PDB file of C-alpha atoms in Angstrom:
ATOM      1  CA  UNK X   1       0.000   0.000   0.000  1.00 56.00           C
ATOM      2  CA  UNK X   2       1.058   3.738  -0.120  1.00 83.00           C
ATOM      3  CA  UNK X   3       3.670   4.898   2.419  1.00 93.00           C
ATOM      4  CA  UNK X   4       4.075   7.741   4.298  1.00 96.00           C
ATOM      5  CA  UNK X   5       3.883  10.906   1.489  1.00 96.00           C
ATOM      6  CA  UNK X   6       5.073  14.476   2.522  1.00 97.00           C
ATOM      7  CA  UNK X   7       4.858  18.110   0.219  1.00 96.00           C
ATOM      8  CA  UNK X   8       6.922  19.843  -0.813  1.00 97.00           C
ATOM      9  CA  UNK X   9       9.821  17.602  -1.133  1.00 96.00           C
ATOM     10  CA  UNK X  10      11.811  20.959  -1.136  1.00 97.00           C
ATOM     11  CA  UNK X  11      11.271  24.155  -0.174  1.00 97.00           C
ATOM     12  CA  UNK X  12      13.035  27.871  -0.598  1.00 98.00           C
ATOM     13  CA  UNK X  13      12.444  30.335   1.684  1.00 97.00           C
ATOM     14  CA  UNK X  14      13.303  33.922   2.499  1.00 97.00           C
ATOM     15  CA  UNK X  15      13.989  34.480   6.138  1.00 97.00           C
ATOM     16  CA  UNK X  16      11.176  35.504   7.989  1.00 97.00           C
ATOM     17  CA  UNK X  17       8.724  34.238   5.638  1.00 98.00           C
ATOM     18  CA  UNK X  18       6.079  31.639   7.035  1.00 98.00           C
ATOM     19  CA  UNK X  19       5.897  27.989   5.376  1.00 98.00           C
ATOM     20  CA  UNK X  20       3.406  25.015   6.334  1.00 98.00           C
ATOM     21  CA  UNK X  21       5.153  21.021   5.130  1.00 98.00           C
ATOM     22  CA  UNK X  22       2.463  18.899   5.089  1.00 98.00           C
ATOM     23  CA  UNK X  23       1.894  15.054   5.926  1.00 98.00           C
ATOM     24  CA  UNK X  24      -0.244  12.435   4.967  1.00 97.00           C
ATOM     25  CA  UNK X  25       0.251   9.213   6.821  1.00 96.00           C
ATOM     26  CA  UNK X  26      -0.551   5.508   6.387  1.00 94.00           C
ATOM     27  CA  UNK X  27      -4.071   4.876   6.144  1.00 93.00           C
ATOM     28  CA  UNK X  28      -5.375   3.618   9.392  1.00 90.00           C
ATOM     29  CA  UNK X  29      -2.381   4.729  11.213  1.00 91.00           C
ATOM     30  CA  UNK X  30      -3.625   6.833  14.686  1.00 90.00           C
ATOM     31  CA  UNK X  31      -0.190   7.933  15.717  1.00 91.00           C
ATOM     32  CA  UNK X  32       1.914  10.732  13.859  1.00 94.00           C
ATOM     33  CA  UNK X  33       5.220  12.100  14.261  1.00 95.00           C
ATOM     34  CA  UNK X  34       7.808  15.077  13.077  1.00 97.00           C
ATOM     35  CA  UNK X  35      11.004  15.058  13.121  1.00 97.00           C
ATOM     36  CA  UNK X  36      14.079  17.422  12.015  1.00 97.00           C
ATOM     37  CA  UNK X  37      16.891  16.254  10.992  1.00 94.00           C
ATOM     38  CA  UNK X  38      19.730  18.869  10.686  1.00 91.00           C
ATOM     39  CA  UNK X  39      23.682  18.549  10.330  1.00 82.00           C
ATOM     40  CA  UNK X  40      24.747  19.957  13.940  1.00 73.00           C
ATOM     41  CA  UNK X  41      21.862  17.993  15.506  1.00 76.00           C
ATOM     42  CA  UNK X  42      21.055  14.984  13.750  1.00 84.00           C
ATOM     43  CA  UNK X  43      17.578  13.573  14.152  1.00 92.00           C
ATOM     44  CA  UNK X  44      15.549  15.840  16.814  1.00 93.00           C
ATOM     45  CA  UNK X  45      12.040  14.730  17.635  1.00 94.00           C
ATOM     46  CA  UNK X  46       9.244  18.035  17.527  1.00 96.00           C
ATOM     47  CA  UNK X  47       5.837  16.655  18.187  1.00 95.00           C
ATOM     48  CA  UNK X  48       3.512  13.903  18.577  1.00 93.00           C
ATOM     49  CA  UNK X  49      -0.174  13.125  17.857  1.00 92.00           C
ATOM     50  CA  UNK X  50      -2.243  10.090  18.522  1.00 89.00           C
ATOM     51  CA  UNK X  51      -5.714  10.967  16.512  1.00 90.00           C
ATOM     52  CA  UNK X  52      -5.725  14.925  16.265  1.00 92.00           C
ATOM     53  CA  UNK X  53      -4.347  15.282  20.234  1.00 91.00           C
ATOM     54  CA  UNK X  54      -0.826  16.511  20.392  1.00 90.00           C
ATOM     55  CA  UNK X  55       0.247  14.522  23.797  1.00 86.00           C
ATOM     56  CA  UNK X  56       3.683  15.637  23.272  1.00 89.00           C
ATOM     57  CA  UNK X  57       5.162  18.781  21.942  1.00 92.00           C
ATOM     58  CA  UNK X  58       8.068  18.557  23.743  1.00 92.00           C
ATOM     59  CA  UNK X  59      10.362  18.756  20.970  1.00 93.00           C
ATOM     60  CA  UNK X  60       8.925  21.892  19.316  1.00 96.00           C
ATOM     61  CA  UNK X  61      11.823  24.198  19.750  1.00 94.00           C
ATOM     62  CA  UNK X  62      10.245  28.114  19.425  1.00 95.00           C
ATOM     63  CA  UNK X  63       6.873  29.176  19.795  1.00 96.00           C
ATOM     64  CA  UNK X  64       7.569  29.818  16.023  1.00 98.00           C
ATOM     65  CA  UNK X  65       6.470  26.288  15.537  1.00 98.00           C
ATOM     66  CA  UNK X  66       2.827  24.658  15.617  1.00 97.00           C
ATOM     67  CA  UNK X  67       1.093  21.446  14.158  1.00 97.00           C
ATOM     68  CA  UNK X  68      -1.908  20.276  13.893  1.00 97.00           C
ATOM     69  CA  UNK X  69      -3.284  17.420  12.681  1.00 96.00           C
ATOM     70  CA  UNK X  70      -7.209  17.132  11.027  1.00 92.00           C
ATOM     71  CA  UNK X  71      -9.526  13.936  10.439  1.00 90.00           C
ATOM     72  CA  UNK X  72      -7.047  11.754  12.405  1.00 86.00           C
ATOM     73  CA  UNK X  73      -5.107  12.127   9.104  1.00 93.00           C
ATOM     74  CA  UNK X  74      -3.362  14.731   7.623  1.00 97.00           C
ATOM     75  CA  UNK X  75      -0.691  17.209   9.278  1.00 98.00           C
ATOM     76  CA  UNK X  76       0.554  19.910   8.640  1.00 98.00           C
ATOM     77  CA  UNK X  77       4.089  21.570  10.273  1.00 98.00           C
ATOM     78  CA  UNK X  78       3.967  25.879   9.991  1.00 98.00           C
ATOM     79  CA  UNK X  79       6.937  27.703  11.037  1.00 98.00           C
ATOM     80  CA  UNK X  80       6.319  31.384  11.214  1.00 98.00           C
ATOM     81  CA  UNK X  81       8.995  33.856  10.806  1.00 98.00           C
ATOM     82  CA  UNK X  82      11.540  31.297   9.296  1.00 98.00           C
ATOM     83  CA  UNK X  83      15.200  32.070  10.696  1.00 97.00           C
ATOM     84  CA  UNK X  84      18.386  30.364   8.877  1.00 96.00           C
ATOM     85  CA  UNK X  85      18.507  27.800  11.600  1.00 94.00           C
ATOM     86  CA  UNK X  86      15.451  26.582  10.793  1.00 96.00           C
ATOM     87  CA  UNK X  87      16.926  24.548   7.666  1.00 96.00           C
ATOM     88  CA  UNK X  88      16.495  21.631   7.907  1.00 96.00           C
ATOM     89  CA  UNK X  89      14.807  18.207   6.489  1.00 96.00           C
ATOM     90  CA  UNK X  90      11.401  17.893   8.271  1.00 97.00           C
ATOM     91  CA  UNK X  91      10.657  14.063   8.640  1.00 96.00           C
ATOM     92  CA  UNK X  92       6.968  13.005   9.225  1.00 97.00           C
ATOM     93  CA  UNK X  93       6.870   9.316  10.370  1.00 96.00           C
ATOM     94  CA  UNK X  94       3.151   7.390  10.924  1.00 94.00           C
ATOM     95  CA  UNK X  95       2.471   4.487  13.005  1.00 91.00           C
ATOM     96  CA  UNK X  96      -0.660   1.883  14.201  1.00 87.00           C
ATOM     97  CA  UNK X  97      -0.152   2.580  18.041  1.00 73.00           C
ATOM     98  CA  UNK X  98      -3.327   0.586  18.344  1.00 53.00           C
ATOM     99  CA  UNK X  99      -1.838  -1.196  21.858  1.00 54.00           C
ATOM    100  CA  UNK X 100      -1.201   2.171  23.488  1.00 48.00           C
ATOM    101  CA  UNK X 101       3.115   1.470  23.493  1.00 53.00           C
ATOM    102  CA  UNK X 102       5.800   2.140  20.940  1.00 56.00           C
ATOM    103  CA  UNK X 103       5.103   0.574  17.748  1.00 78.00           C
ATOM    104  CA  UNK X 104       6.926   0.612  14.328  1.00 87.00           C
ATOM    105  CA  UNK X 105       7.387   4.408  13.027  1.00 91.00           C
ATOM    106  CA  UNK X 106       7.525   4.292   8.937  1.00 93.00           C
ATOM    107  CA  UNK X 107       8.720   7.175   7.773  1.00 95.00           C
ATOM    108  CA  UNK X 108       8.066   9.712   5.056  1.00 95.00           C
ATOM    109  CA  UNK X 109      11.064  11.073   2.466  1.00 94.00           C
ATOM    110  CA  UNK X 110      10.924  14.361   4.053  1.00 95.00           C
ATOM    111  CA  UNK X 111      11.162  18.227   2.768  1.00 97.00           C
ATOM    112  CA  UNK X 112      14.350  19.458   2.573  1.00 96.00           C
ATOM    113  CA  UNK X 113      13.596  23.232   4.155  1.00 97.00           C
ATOM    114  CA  UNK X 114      15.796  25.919   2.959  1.00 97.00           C
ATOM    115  CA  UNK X 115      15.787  29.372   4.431  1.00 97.00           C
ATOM    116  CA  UNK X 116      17.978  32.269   2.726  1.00 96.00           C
TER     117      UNK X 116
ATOM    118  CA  UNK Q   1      18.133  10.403  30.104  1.00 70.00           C
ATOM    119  CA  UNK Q   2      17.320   8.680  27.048  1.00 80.00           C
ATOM    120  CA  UNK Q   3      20.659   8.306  24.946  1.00 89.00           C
ATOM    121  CA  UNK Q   4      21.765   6.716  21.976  1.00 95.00           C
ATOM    122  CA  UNK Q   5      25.419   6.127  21.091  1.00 96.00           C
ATOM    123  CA  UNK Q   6      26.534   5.319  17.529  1.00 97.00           C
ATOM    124  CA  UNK Q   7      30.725   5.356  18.310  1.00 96.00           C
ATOM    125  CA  UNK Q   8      31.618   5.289  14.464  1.00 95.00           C
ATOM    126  CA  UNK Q   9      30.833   8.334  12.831  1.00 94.00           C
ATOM    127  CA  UNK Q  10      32.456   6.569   9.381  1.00 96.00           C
ATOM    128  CA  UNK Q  11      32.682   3.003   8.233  1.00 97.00           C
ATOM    129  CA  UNK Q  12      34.390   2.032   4.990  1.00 97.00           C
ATOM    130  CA  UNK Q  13      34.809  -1.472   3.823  1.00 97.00           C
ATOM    131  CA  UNK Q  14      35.230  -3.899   0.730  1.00 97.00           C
ATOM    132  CA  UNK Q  15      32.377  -5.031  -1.166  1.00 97.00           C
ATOM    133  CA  UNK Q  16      31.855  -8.672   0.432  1.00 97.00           C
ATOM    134  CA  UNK Q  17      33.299  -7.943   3.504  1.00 97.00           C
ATOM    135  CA  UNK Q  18      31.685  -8.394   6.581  1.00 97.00           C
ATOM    136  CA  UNK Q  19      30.246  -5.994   8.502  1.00 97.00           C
ATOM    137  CA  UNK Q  20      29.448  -4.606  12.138  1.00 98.00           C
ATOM    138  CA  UNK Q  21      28.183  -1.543  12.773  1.00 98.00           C
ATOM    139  CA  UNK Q  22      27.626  -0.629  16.616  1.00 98.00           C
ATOM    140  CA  UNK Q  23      24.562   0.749  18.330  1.00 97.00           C
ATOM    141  CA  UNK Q  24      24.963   1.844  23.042  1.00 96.00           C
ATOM    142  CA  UNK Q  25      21.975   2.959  24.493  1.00 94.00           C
ATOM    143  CA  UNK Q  26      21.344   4.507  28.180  1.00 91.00           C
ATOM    144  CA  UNK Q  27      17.779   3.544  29.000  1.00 82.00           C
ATOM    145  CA  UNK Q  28      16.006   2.794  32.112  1.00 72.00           C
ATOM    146  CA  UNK Q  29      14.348  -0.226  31.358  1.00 74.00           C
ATOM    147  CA  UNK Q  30      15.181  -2.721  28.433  1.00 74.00           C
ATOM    148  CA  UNK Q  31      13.728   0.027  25.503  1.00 85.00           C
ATOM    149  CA  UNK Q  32      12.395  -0.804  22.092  1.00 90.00           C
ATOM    150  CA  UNK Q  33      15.162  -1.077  19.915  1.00 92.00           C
ATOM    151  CA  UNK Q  34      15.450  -0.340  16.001  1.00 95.00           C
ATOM    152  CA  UNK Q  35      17.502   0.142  13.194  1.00 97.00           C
ATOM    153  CA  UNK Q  36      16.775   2.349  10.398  1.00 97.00           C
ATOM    154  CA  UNK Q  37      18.891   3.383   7.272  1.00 97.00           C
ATOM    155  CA  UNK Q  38      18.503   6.350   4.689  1.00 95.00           C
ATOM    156  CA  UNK Q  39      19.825   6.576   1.305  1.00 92.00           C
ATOM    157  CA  UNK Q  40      20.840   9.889  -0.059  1.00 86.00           C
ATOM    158  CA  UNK Q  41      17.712  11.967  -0.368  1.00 81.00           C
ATOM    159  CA  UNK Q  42      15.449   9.655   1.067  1.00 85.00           C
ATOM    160  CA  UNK Q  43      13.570   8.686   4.416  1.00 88.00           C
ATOM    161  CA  UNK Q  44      14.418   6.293   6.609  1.00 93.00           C
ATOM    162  CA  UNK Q  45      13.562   2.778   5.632  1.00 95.00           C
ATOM    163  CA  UNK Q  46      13.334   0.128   8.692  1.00 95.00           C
ATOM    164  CA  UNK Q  47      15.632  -2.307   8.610  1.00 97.00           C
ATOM    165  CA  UNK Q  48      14.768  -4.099  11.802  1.00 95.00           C
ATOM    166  CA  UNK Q  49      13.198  -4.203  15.260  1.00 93.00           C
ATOM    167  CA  UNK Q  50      13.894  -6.161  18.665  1.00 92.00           C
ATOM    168  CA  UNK Q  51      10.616  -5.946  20.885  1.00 87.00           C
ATOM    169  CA  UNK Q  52      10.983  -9.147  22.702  1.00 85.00           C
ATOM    170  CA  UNK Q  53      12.056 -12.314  22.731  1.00 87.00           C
ATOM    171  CA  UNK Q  54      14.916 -13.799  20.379  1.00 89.00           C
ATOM    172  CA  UNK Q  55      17.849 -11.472  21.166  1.00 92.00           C
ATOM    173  CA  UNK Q  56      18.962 -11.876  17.724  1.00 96.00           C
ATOM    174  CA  UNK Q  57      16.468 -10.696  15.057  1.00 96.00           C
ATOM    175  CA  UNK Q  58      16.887 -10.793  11.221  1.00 96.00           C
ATOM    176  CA  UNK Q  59      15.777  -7.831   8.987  1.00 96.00           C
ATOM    177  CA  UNK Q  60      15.938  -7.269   5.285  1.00 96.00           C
ATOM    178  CA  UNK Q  61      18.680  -7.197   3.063  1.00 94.00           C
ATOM    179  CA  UNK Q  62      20.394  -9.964   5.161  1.00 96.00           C
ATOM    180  CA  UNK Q  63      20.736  -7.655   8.284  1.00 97.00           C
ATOM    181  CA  UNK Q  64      21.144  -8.910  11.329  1.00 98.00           C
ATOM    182  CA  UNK Q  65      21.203  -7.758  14.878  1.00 98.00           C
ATOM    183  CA  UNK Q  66      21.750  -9.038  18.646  1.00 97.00           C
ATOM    184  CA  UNK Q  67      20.339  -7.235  22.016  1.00 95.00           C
ATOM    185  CA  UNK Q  68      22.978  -7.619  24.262  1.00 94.00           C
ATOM    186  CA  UNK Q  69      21.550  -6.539  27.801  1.00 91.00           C
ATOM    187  CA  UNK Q  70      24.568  -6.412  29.633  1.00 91.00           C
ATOM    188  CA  UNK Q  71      26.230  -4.409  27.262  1.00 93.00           C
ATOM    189  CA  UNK Q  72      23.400  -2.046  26.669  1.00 93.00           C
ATOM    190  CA  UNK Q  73      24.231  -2.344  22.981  1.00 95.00           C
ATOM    191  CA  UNK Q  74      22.433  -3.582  19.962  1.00 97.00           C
ATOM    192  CA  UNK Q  75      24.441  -3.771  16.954  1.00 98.00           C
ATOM    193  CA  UNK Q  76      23.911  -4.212  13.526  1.00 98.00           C
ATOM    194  CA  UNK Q  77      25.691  -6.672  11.401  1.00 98.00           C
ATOM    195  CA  UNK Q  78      25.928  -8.346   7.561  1.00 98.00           C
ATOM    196  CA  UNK Q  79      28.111 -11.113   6.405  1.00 97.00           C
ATOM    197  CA  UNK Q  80      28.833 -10.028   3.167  1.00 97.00           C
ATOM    198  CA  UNK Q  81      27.972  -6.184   2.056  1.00 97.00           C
ATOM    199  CA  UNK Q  82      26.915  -5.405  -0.780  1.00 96.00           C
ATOM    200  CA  UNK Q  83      27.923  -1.789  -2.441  1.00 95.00           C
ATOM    201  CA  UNK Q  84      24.248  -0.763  -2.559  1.00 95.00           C
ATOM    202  CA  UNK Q  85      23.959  -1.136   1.370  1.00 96.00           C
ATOM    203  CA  UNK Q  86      26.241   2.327   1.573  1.00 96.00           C
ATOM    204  CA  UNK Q  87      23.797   4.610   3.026  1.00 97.00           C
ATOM    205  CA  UNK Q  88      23.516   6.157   6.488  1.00 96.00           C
ATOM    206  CA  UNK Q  89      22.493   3.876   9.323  1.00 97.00           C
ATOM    207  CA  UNK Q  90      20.587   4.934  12.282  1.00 97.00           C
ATOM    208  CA  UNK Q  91      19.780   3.084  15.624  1.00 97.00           C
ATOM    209  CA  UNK Q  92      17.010   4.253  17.993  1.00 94.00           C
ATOM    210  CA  UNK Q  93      15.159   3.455  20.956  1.00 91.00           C
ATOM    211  CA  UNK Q  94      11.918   3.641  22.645  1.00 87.00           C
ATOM    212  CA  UNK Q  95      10.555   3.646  25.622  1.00 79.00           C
ATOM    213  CA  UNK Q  96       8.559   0.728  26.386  1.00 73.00           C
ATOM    214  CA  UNK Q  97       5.809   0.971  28.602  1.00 67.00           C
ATOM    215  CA  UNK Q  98       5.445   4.506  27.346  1.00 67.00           C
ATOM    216  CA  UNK Q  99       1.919   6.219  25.395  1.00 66.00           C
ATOM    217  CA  UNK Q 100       4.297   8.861  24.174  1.00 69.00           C
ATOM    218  CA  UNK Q 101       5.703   7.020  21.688  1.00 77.00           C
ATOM    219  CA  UNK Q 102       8.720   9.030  20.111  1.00 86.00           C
ATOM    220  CA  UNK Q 103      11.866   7.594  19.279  1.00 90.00           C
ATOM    221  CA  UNK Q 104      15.409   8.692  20.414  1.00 92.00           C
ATOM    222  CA  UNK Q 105      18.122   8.256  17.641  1.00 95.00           C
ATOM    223  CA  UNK Q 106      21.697   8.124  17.334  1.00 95.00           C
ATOM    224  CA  UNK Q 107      23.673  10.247  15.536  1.00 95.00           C
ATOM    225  CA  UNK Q 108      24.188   7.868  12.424  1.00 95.00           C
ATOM    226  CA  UNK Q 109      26.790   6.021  10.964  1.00 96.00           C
ATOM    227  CA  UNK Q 110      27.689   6.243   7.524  1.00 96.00           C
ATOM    228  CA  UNK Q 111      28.816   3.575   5.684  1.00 97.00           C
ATOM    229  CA  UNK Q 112      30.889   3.777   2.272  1.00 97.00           C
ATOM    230  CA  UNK Q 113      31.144   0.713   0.331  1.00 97.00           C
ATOM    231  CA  UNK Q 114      34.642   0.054  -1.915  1.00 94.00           C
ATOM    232  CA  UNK Q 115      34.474  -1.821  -5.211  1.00 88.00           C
TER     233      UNK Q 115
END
């Protein structure tokens, strides 16, 4: 079946510009992750949801960044103001979580996010 | 804390060579415990998983890997590699007994692959 999809696969932006990446996960799948994945930091969790709740946001690191997450299906990641250090490659990753513990993530082949 | 220690920043080895690449975690309990690789440009693609049981589980692409508890270490290994397996590979853990769900990663191992 289809994977994990995510748009744009790249994206140019000027600096202080706002940009929204967007998610669809696995059919079926209840739990939904993000991810950034940058060269200093390597592979930084931002947020979790399990249907549209966001349990844990932990990982967001500004109030520059929200999610949200409609129909138990779709998300979408906007960062307002976009700053240089927010380049990055946003990973969205999708899982069953049907038994309430850590289950399989399958992951998405990211957007590369560029800020000038 | 939740930490994950890849110690090799950069493997290189022959095609048909064997191959161990080496995962440490710092966990609490015994975690969930995965390995994940991503090709240039790509997502990560699972490669394998230990949840329970067998300590030493077989993935795809002939990958192996054995949950050592004393050693807090899970690494990865192949008998023969193959030059399409260079790629970056990535262990992580989670927390087991957890609703939260999100996985802790190391910082990746890259492997190059000589003719």
């Amino acid at each position: 079946g289809a994977g994990v999809s995510q748009s744009p696969s790249n994206k140019v932006t000027e600096k202080g510009k706002d940009v929204e990446l967007r998610c669809d996960p696995i059919s079926g799948h209840t739990a939904l992750y993000w991810y950034r994945q940058s060269l200093g930091q390597g592979l930084e969790f931002l947020i979790y949801f399990q249907g549209n709740s966001a349990p844990d946001k932990s990982g967001l690191p500004s109030d520059r960044f929200s999610a949200e997450r409609t129909g138990g299906s779709v998300s979408t990641l906007t960062i307002q103001r976009t700053q240089q250090e927010d380049s990055a490659v946003y990973l969205c990753a999708s899982s069953l979580r049907s038994s309430g513990e850590t289950d399989t993530q399958y992951f998405g082949p990211g957007t590369r996010l560029t800020v000038l | 804390a939740q930490s994950v220690t890849q110690p090799d920043i950069h493997i290189t080895v022959s095609e048909g060579a064997s191959l161990e690449l080496r995962c440490n975690y710092s966990y609490g309990a015994t975690p969930y415990l995965f390995w994940y690789v991503q090709s240039p440009g790509q997502g990560l693609q699972l490669l394998l998983k230990y949840f329970s049981g067998d300590t030493l589980v077989q993935g795809i692409k002939g990958f192996e890997a054995e949950f050592k508890r004393s050693q807090s270490s899970f690494n990865l290994r192949k008998p023969s590699v193959h030059w399409s397996d260079a790629a970056e590979y990535f262990c992580a853990v989670g927390a087991r007994g957890s609703t939260l769900g999100r996985l802790y990663f190391g910082r990746g191992t890259q492997l190059t692959v000589w003719p």
